[in-house]
Short mmCIF file of C-alpha atoms in Angstrom, two decimals:
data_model
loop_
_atom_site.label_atom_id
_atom_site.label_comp_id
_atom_site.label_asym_id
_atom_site.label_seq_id
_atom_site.Cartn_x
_atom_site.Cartn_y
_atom_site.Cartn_z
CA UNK A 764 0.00 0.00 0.00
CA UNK A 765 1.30 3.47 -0.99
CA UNK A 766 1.48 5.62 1.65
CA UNK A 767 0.68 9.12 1.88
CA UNK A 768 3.96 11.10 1.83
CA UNK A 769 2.85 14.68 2.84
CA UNK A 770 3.58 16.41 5.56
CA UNK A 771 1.84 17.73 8.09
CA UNK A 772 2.42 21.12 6.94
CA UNK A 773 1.93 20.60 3.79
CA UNK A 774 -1.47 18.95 4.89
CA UNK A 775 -2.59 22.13 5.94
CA UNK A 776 -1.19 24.68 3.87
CA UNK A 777 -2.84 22.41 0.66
CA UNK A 778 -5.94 22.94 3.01
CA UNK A 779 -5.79 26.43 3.27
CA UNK A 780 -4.69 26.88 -0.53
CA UNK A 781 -7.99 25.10 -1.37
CA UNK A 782 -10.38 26.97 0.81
CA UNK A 783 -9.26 30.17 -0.49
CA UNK A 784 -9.62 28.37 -4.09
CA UNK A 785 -12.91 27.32 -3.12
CA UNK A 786 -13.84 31.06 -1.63
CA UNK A 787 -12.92 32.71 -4.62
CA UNK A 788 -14.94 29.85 -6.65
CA UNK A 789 -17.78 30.39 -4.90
CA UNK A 790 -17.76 34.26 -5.34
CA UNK A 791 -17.61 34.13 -9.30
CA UNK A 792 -20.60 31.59 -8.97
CA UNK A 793 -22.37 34.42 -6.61
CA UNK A 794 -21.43 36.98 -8.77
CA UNK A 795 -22.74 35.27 -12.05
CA UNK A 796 -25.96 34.51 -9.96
CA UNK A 797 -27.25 38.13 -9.02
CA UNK A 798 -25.91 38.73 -12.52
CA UNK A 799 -28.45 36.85 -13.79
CA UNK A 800 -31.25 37.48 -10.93
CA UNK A 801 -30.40 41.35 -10.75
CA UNK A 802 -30.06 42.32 -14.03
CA UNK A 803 -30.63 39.87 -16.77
CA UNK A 804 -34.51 39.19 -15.42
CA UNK A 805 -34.96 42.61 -14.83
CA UNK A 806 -34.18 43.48 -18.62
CA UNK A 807 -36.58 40.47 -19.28
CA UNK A 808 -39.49 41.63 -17.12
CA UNK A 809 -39.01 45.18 -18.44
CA UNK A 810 -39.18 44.33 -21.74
CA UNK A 811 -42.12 41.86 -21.90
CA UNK A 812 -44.07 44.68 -19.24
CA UNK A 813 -42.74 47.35 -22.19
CA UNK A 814 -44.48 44.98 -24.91
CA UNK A 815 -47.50 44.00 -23.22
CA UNK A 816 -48.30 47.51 -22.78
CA UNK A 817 -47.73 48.48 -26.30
CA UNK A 818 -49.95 45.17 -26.95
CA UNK A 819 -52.56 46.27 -24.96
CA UNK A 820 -53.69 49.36 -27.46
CA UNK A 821 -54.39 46.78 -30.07
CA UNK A 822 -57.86 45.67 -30.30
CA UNK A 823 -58.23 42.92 -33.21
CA UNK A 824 -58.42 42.79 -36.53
CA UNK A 825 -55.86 43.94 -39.34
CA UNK A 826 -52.64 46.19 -37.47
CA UNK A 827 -53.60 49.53 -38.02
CA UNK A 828 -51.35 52.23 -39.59
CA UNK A 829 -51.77 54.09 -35.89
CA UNK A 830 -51.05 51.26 -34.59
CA UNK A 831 -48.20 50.53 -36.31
CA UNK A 832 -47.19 55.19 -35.88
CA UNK A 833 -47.56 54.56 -32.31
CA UNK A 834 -44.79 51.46 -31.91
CA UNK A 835 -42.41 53.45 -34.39
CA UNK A 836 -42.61 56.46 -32.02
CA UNK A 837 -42.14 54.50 -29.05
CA UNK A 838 -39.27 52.68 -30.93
CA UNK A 839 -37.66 56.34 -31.09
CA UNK A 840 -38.21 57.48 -27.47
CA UNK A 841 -37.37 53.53 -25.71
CA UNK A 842 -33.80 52.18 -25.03
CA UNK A 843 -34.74 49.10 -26.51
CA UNK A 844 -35.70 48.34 -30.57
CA UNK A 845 -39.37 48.18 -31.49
CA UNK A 846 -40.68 46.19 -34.61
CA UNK A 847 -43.95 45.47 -35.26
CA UNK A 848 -44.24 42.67 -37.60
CA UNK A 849 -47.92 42.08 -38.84
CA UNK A 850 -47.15 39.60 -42.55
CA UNK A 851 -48.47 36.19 -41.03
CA UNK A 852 -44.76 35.39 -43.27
CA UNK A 853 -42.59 37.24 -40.95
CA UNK A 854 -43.33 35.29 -38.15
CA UNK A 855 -41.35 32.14 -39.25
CA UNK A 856 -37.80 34.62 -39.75
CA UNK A 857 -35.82 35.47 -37.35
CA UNK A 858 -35.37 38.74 -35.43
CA UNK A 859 -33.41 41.77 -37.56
CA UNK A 860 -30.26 40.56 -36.35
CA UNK A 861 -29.32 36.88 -36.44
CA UNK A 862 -28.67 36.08 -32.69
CA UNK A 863 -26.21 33.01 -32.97
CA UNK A 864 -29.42 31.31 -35.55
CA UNK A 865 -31.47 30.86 -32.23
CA UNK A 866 -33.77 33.38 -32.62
CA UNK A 867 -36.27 31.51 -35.52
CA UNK A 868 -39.37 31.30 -34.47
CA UNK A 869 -39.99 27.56 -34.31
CA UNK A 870 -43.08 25.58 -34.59
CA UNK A 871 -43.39 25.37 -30.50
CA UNK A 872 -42.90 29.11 -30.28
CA UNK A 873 -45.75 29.72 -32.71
CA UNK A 874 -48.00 27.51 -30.99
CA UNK A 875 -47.08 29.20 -27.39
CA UNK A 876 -47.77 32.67 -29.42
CA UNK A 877 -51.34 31.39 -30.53
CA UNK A 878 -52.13 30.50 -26.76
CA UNK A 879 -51.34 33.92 -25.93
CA UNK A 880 -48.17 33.27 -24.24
CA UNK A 881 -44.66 35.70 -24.59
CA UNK A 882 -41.52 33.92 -26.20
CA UNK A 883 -37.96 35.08 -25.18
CA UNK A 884 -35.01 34.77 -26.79
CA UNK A 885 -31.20 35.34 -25.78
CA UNK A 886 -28.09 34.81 -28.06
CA UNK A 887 -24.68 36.13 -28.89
CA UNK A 888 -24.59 39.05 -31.89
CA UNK A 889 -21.41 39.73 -33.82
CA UNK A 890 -22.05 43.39 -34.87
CA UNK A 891 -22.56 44.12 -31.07
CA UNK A 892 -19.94 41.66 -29.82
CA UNK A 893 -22.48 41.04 -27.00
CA UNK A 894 -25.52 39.12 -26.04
CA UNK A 895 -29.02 40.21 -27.42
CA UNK A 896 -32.40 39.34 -25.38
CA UNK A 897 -35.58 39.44 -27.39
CA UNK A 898 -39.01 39.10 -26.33
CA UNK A 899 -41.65 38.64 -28.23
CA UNK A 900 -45.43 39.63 -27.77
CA UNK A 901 -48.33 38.02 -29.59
CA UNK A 902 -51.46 40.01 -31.20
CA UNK A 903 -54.37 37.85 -31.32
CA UNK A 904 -57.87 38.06 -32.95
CA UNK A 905 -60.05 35.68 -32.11
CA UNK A 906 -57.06 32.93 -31.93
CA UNK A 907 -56.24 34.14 -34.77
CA UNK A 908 -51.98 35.76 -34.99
CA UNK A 909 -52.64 38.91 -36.83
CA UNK A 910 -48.68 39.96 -35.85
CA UNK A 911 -46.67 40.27 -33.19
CA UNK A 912 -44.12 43.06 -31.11
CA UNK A 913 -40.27 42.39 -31.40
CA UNK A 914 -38.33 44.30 -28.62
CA UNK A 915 -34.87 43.30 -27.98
CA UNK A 916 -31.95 44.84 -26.31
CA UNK A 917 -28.09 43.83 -26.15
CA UNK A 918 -27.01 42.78 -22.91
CA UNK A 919 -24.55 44.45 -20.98
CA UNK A 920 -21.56 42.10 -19.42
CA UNK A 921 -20.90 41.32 -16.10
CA UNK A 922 -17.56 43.02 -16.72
CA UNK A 923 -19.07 46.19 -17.86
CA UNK A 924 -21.15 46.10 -15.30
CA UNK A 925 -18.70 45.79 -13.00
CA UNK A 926 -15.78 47.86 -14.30
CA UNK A 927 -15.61 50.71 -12.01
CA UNK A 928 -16.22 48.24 -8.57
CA UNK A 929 -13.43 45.97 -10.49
CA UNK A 930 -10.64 48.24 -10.56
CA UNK A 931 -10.91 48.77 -6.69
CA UNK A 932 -12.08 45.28 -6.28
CA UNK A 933 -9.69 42.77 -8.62
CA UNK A 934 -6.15 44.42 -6.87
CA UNK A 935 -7.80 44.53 -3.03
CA UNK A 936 -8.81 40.71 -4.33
CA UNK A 937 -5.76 39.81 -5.07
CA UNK A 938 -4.26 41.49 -2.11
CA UNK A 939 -5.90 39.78 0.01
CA UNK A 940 -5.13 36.44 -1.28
CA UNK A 941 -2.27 36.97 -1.39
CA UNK A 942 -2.09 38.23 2.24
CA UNK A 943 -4.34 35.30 3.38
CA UNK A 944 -1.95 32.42 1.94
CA UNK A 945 1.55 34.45 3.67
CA UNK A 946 -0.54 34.15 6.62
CA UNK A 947 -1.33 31.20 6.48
CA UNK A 948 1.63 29.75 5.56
CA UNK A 949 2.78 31.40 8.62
CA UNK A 950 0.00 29.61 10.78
CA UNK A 951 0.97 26.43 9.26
CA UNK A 952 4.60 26.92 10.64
CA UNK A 953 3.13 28.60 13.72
CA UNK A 954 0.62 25.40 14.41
CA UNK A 955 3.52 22.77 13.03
CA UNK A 956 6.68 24.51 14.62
CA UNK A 957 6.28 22.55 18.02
CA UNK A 958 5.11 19.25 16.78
CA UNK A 959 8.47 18.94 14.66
CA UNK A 960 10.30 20.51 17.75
CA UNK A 961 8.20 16.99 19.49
CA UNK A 962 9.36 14.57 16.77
CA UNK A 963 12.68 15.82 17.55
CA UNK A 964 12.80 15.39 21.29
CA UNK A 965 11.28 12.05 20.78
CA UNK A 966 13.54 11.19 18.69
CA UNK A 967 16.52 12.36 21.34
CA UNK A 968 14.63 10.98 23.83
CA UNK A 969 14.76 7.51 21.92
CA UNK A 970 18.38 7.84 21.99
CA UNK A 971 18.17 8.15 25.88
CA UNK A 972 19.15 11.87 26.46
CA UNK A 973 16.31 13.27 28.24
CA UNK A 974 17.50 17.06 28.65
CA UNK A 975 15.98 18.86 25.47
CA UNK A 976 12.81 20.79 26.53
CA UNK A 977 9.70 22.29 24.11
CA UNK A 978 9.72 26.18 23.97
CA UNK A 979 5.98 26.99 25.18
CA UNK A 980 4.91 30.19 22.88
CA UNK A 981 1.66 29.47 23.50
CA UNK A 982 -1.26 28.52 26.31
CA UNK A 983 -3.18 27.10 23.35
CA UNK A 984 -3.82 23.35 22.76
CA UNK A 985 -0.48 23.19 21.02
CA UNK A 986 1.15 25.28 24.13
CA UNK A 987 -0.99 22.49 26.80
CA UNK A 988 0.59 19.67 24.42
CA UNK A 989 4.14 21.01 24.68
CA UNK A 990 3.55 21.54 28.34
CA UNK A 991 2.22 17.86 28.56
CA UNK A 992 5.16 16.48 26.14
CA UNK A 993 7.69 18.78 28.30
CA UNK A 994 6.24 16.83 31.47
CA UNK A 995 6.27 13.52 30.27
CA UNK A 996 9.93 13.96 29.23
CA UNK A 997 10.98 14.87 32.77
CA UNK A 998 8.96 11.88 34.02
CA UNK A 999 10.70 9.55 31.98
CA UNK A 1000 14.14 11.02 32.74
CA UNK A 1001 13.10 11.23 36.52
CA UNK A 1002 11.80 7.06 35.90
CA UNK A 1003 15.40 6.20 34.10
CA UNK A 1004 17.22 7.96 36.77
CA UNK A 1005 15.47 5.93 38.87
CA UNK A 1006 16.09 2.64 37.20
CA UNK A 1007 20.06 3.67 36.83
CA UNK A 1008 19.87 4.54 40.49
CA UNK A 1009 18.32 1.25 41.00
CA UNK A 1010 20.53 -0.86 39.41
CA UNK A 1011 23.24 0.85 40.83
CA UNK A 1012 21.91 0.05 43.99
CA UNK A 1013 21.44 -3.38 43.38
CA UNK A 1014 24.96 -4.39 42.07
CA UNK A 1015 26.83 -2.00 44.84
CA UNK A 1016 24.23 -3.80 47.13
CA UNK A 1017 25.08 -7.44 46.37
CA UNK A 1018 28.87 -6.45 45.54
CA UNK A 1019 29.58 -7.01 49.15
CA UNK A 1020 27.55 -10.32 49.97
CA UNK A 1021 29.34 -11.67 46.64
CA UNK A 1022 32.42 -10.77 47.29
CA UNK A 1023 32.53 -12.08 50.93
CA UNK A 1024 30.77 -15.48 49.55
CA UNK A 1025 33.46 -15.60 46.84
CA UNK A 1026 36.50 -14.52 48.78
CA UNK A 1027 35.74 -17.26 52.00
CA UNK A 1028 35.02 -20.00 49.50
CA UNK A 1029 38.14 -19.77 47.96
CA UNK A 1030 40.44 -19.44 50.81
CA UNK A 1031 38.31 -22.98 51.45
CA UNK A 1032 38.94 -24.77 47.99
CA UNK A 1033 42.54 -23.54 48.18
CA UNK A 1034 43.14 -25.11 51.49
CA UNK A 1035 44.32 -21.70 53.47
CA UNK A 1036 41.92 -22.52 56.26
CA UNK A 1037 43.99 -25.19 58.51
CA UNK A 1038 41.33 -25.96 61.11
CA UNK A 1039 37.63 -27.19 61.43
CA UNK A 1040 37.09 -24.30 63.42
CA UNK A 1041 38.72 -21.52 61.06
CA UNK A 1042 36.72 -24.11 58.27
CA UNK A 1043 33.46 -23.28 60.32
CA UNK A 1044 33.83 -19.81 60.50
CA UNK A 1045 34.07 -19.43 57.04
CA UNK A 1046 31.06 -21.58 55.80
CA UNK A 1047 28.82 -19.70 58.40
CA UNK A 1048 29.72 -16.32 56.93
CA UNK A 1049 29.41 -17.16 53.36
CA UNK A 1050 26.11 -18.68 55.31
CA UNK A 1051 25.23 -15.35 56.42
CA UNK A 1052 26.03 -13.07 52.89
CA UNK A 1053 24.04 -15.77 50.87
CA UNK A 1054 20.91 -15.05 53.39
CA UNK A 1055 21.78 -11.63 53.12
CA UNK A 1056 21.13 -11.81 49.24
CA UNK A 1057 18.59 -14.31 49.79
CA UNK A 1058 16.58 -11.27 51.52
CA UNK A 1059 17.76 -8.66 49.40
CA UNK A 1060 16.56 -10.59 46.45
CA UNK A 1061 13.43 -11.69 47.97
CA UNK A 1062 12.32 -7.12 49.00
CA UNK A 1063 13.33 -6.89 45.52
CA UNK A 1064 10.72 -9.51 43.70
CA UNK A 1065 8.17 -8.27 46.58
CA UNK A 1066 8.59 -4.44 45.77
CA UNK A 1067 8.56 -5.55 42.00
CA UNK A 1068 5.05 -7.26 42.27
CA UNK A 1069 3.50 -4.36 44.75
CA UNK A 1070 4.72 -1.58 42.13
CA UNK A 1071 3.51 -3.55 38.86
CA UNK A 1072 0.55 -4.95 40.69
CA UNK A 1073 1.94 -8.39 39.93
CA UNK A 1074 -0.01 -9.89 42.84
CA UNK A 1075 -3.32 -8.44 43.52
CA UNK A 1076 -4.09 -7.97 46.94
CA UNK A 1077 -6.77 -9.87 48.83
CA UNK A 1078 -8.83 -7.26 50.04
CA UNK A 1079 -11.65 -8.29 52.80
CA UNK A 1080 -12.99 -6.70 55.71
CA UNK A 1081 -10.60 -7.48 58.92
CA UNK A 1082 -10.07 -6.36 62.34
CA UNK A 1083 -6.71 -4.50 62.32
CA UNK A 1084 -6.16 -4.73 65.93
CA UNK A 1085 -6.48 -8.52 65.76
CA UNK A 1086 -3.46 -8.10 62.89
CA UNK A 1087 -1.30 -6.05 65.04
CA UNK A 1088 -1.73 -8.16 68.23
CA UNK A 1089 -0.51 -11.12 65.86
CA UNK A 1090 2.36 -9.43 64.58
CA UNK A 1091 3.43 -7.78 68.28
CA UNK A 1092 3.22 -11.45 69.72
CA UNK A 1093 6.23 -12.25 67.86
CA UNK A 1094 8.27 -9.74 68.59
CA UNK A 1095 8.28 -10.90 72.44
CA UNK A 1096 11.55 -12.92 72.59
CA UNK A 1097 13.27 -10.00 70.86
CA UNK A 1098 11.10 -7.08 73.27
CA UNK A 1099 12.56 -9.27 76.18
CA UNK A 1100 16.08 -9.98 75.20
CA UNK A 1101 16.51 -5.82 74.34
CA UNK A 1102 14.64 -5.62 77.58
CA UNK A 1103 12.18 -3.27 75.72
CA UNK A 1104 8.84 -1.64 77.42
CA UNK A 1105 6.57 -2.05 74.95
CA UNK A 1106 2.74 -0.07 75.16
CA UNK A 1107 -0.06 -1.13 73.04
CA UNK A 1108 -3.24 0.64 72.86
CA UNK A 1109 -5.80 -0.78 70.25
CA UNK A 1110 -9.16 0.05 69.38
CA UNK A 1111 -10.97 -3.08 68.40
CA UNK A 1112 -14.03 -1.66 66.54
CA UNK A 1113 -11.52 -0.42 63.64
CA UNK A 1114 -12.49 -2.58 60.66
CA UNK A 1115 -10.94 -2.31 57.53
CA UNK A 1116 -11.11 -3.39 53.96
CA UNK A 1117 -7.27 -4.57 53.38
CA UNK A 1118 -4.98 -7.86 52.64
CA UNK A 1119 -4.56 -9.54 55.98
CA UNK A 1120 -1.03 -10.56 54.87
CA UNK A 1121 0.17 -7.27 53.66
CA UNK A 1122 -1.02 -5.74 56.43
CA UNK A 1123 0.91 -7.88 58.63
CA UNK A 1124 3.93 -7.28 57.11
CA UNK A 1125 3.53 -3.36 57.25
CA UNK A 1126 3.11 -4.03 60.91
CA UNK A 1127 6.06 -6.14 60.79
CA UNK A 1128 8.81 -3.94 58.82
CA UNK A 1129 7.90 -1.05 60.84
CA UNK A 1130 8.65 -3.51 64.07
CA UNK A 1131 11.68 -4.50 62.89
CA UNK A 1132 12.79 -1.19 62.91
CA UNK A 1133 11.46 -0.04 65.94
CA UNK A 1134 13.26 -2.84 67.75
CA UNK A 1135 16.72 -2.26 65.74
CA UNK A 1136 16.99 1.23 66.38
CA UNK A 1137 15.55 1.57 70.23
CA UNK A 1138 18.50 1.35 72.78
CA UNK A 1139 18.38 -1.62 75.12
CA UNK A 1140 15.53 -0.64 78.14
CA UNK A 1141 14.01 2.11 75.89
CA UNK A 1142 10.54 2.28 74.92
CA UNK A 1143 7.81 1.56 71.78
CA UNK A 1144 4.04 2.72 71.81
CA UNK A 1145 1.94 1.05 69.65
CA UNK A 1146 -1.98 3.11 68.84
CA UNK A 1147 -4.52 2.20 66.80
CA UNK A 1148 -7.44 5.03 66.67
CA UNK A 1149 -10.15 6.09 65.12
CA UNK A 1150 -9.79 9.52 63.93
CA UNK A 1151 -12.80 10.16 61.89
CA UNK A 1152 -15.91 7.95 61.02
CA UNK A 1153 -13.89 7.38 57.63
CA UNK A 1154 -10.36 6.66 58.59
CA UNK A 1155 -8.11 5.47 61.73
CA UNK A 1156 -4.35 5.82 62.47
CA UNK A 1157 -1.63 3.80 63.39
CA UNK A 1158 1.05 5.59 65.46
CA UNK A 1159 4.37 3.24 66.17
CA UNK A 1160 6.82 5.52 67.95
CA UNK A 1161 10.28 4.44 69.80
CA UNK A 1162 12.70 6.13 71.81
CA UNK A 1163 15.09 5.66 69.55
CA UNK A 1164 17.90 7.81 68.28
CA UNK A 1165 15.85 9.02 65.51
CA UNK A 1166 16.21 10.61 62.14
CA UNK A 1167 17.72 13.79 60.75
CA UNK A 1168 15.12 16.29 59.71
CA UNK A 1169 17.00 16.76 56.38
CA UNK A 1170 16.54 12.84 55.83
CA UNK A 1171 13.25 12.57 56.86
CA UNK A 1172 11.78 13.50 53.15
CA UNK A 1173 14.17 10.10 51.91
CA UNK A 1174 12.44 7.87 54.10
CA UNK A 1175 10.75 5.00 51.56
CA UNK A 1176 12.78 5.05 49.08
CA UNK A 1177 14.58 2.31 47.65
CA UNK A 1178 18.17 1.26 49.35
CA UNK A 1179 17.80 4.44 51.35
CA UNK A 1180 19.88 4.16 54.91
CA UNK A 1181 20.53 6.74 57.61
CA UNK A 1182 23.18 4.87 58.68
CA UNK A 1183 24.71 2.70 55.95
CA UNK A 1184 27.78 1.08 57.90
CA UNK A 1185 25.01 -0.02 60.61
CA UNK A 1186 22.18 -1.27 58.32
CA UNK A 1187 24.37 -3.69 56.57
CA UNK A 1188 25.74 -5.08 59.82
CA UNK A 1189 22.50 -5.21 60.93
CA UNK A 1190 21.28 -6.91 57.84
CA UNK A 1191 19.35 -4.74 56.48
CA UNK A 1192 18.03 -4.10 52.33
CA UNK A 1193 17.07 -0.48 52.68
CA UNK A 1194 13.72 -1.52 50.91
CA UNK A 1195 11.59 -2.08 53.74
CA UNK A 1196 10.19 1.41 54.30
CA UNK A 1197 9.57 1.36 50.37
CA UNK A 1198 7.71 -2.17 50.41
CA UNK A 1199 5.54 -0.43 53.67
CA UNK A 1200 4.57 2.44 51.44
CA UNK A 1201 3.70 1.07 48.74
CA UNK A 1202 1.41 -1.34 50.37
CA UNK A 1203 0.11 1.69 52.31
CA UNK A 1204 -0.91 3.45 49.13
CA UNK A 1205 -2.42 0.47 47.39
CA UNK A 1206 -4.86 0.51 50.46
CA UNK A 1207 -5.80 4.42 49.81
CA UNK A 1208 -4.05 4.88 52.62
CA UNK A 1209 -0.78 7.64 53.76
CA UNK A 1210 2.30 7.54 55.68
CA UNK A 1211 4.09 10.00 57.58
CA UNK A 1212 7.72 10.01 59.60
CA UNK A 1213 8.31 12.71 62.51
CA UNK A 1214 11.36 12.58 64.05
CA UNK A 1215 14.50 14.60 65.99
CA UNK A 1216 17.57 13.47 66.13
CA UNK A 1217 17.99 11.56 69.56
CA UNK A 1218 14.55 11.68 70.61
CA UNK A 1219 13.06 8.64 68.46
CA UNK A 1220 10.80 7.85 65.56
CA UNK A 1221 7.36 8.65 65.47
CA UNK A 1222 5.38 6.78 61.93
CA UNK A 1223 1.82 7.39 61.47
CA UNK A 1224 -0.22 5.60 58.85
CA UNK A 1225 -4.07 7.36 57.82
CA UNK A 1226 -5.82 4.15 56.46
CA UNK A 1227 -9.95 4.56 55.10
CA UNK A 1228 -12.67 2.28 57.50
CA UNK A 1229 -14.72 -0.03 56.36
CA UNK A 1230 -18.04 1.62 55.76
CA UNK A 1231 -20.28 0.90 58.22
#
């Protein structure tokens, strides 16, 4: 199939070239119109209302020579030629001049003269180099054609009659065309300018350099579109900073788990460890960097599934405290060995519409935490409220040594670590916080961190209730 190689510009300047072809079209065919309504019928009617007048002082019988006095005077004092013809013979020739041979009185005009009725003629004559109307007007007797009134007139063109109004008009015409295509050939640029200033930042952005922007001239649809396209483009730069960021992440992330793994195994195939207790000591580190990755790989695949909603969640209507007492029960051994005070205050009536399991494991990360970071003998409060007839919050807060205010706003996202050296030797991915808000926002619910350095963590999540 053959496709259409135009532009888009050309598209609409051909457009525009053809509407003002059109327009200009379409006034000749006006003009021609009233030529023929305006004048050309008027001649008509005035010449058949001039004849039937002159027809109307005849009163049967043979033309009289008054009669036929009265038409040659009025033939001397009228615009238009006057003949009376009154030899039955004359009837069948044609009119003094020979209009283009048209103007014979044919057997259907005769008959339309006998009934009474007024034939018109119109055709071209040399000697005037113009158009000649002729009407003719029966005189009857009884039925009877005793002769007949011949006016005609030559016609005046549309050009003559338009002369004076065409020298003004024709150049102001033409003017304005001309003026009309400039401009819109200026539109055309005006309209296509930013959608080839697009194509090319699509096509820059295909080659993965995200910086070029789209000029916005205009708060137009075009302007909104640029506006939208400039938007996108920063949204997929932000998204592939991400992913760079990301995989950066990951490799520096399992750099040091493979390295340990791969450094310990081979001092064991090589035979540098001498004793089953050095041997030991190896095997449970590379033990403890495999579950390391095992963990880091297993947030990752989780976070992967909650962003791309590879598992949909199970959504039913639940009792959170009942979640929260579930999840708290196992955090006992580690509450006691930490010898941590731990506060729970739960309203039971809180039902919500939410995955039992992801829940949990909100509950869960943000334990983990809690317990990590809060100095042995310190403190975590655990409240679930109601705080409207729509919504409840969940406040976890520890006495821990808290957060920065600067690096409050990182919290949640992915591999993010206030402290870096202690995470990892803590065993954590840094994706925890970023697997608890995204389950949190897939339950149309929000997430806020409060903190000051050295006087703990304070995490409140806003979830919707069940409607009642």
């Amino acid at each position: 199939m053959r496709r259409n190689t135009l532009t888009l510009e050309q598209k609409i300047w051909l457009m525009i070239s053809l509407s003002v072809i059109l327009t200009v079209s379409f006034s000749s065919f006006l003009l021609d119109y009233f030529y023929q309504k305006l004048y050309v019928d008027k001649v008509e009617q005035t010449l058949l209302q001039e004849g039937k007048s002159l027809a109307s002082d005849y009163h049967g019988g043979e033309v009289s020579e008054t009669f036929r006095k009265q038409i040659e005077w009025y033939d001397e004092k009228s615009t238009a030629e006057v003949i009376l013809v009154n030899n039955p013979r004359e009837l069948s020739a044609c009119l003094p001049f020979d209009i283009d041979y048209q103007s014979l009185i044919s057997g259907k005009d005769r008959a339309k003269l006998l009934r009474g009725e007024t034939v018109t003629k119109i055709g071209y004559e040399k000697r005037f180099h113009r158009k000649i109307m002729g009407v003719i007007i029966p005189l009857l007797d009884d039925h009877r054609l005793q002769g007949a009134i011949y006016l005609y007139i030559p016609l005046a063109s549309i050009q003559e009659l338009t002369k004076e109004v065409a020298m003004i008009w024709l150049p102001l015409a033409a003017l304005f065309v001309f003026v009309l295509l400039i401009a819109g050939k200026r539109l055309v640029r005006h309209i296509t300018g930013p959608l080839k200033e697009m194509e090319e930042v699509a096509y820059h952005m295909s080659q993965g350099n995200y910086e070029a922007q789209i000029p916005v001239r205009t708060n137009d649809e075009i302007g909104k579109l640029a506006k939208a396209f400039n938007i996108m483009a920063k949204a997929v730069a932000e998204e592939d900073m991400r992913k760079r960021e990301f995989l950066a992440n990951v490799s520096h992330e399992l750099r040091t788990p493979i390295s340990y793994v791969k450094g310990y195994s081979e001092a064991i195939l090589e035979g540098l460890v001498k004793t089953k207790e050095e041997q030991r000591k190896h095997v449970q580190l590379i033990y403890r960097e495999a579950g390391r990755m095992e963990r880091l790989v297993r947030d990752l695949l989780d976070l992967a599934q909650l962003e791309g909603n590879g598992v949909p969640l199970q959504k039913v209507p639940l009792v959170f405290a009942q979640v929260i007492e579930d999840t708290v029960a196992k955090y006992e051994p580690f509450l006691q060995k930490k010898q941590i005070t731990l506060a729970v205050e739960l309203d039971h009536d809180i039902i919500l519409e939410g995955d039992a399991d992801r829940l949990e494991q909100v509950v869960q990360n943000l334990l983990d935490n809690a317990v990590r970071y809060t100095p042995d003998a310190g403190k975590i409060d655990i409240q679930l409220r109601k705080v409207s007839s729509k919504s409840c919050q969940l406040i976890i807060r520890d006495s821990g040594k808290g957060v920065p205010k600067e690096k409050l706003a990182f919290l949640g996202q992915r591999f993010f670590r206030v402290d870096q050296a202690r995470s990892r030797k803590e065993g954590g991915t840094g994706l925890g916080l970023a697997i608890v808000k995204q389950i949190i926002s897939l339950h149309d619910g929000t997430i806020s961190f409060f903190s000051e350095e050295g006087k703990g963590m304070e995490v409140v999540i806003e979830l919707p209730i069940y409607p009642e």
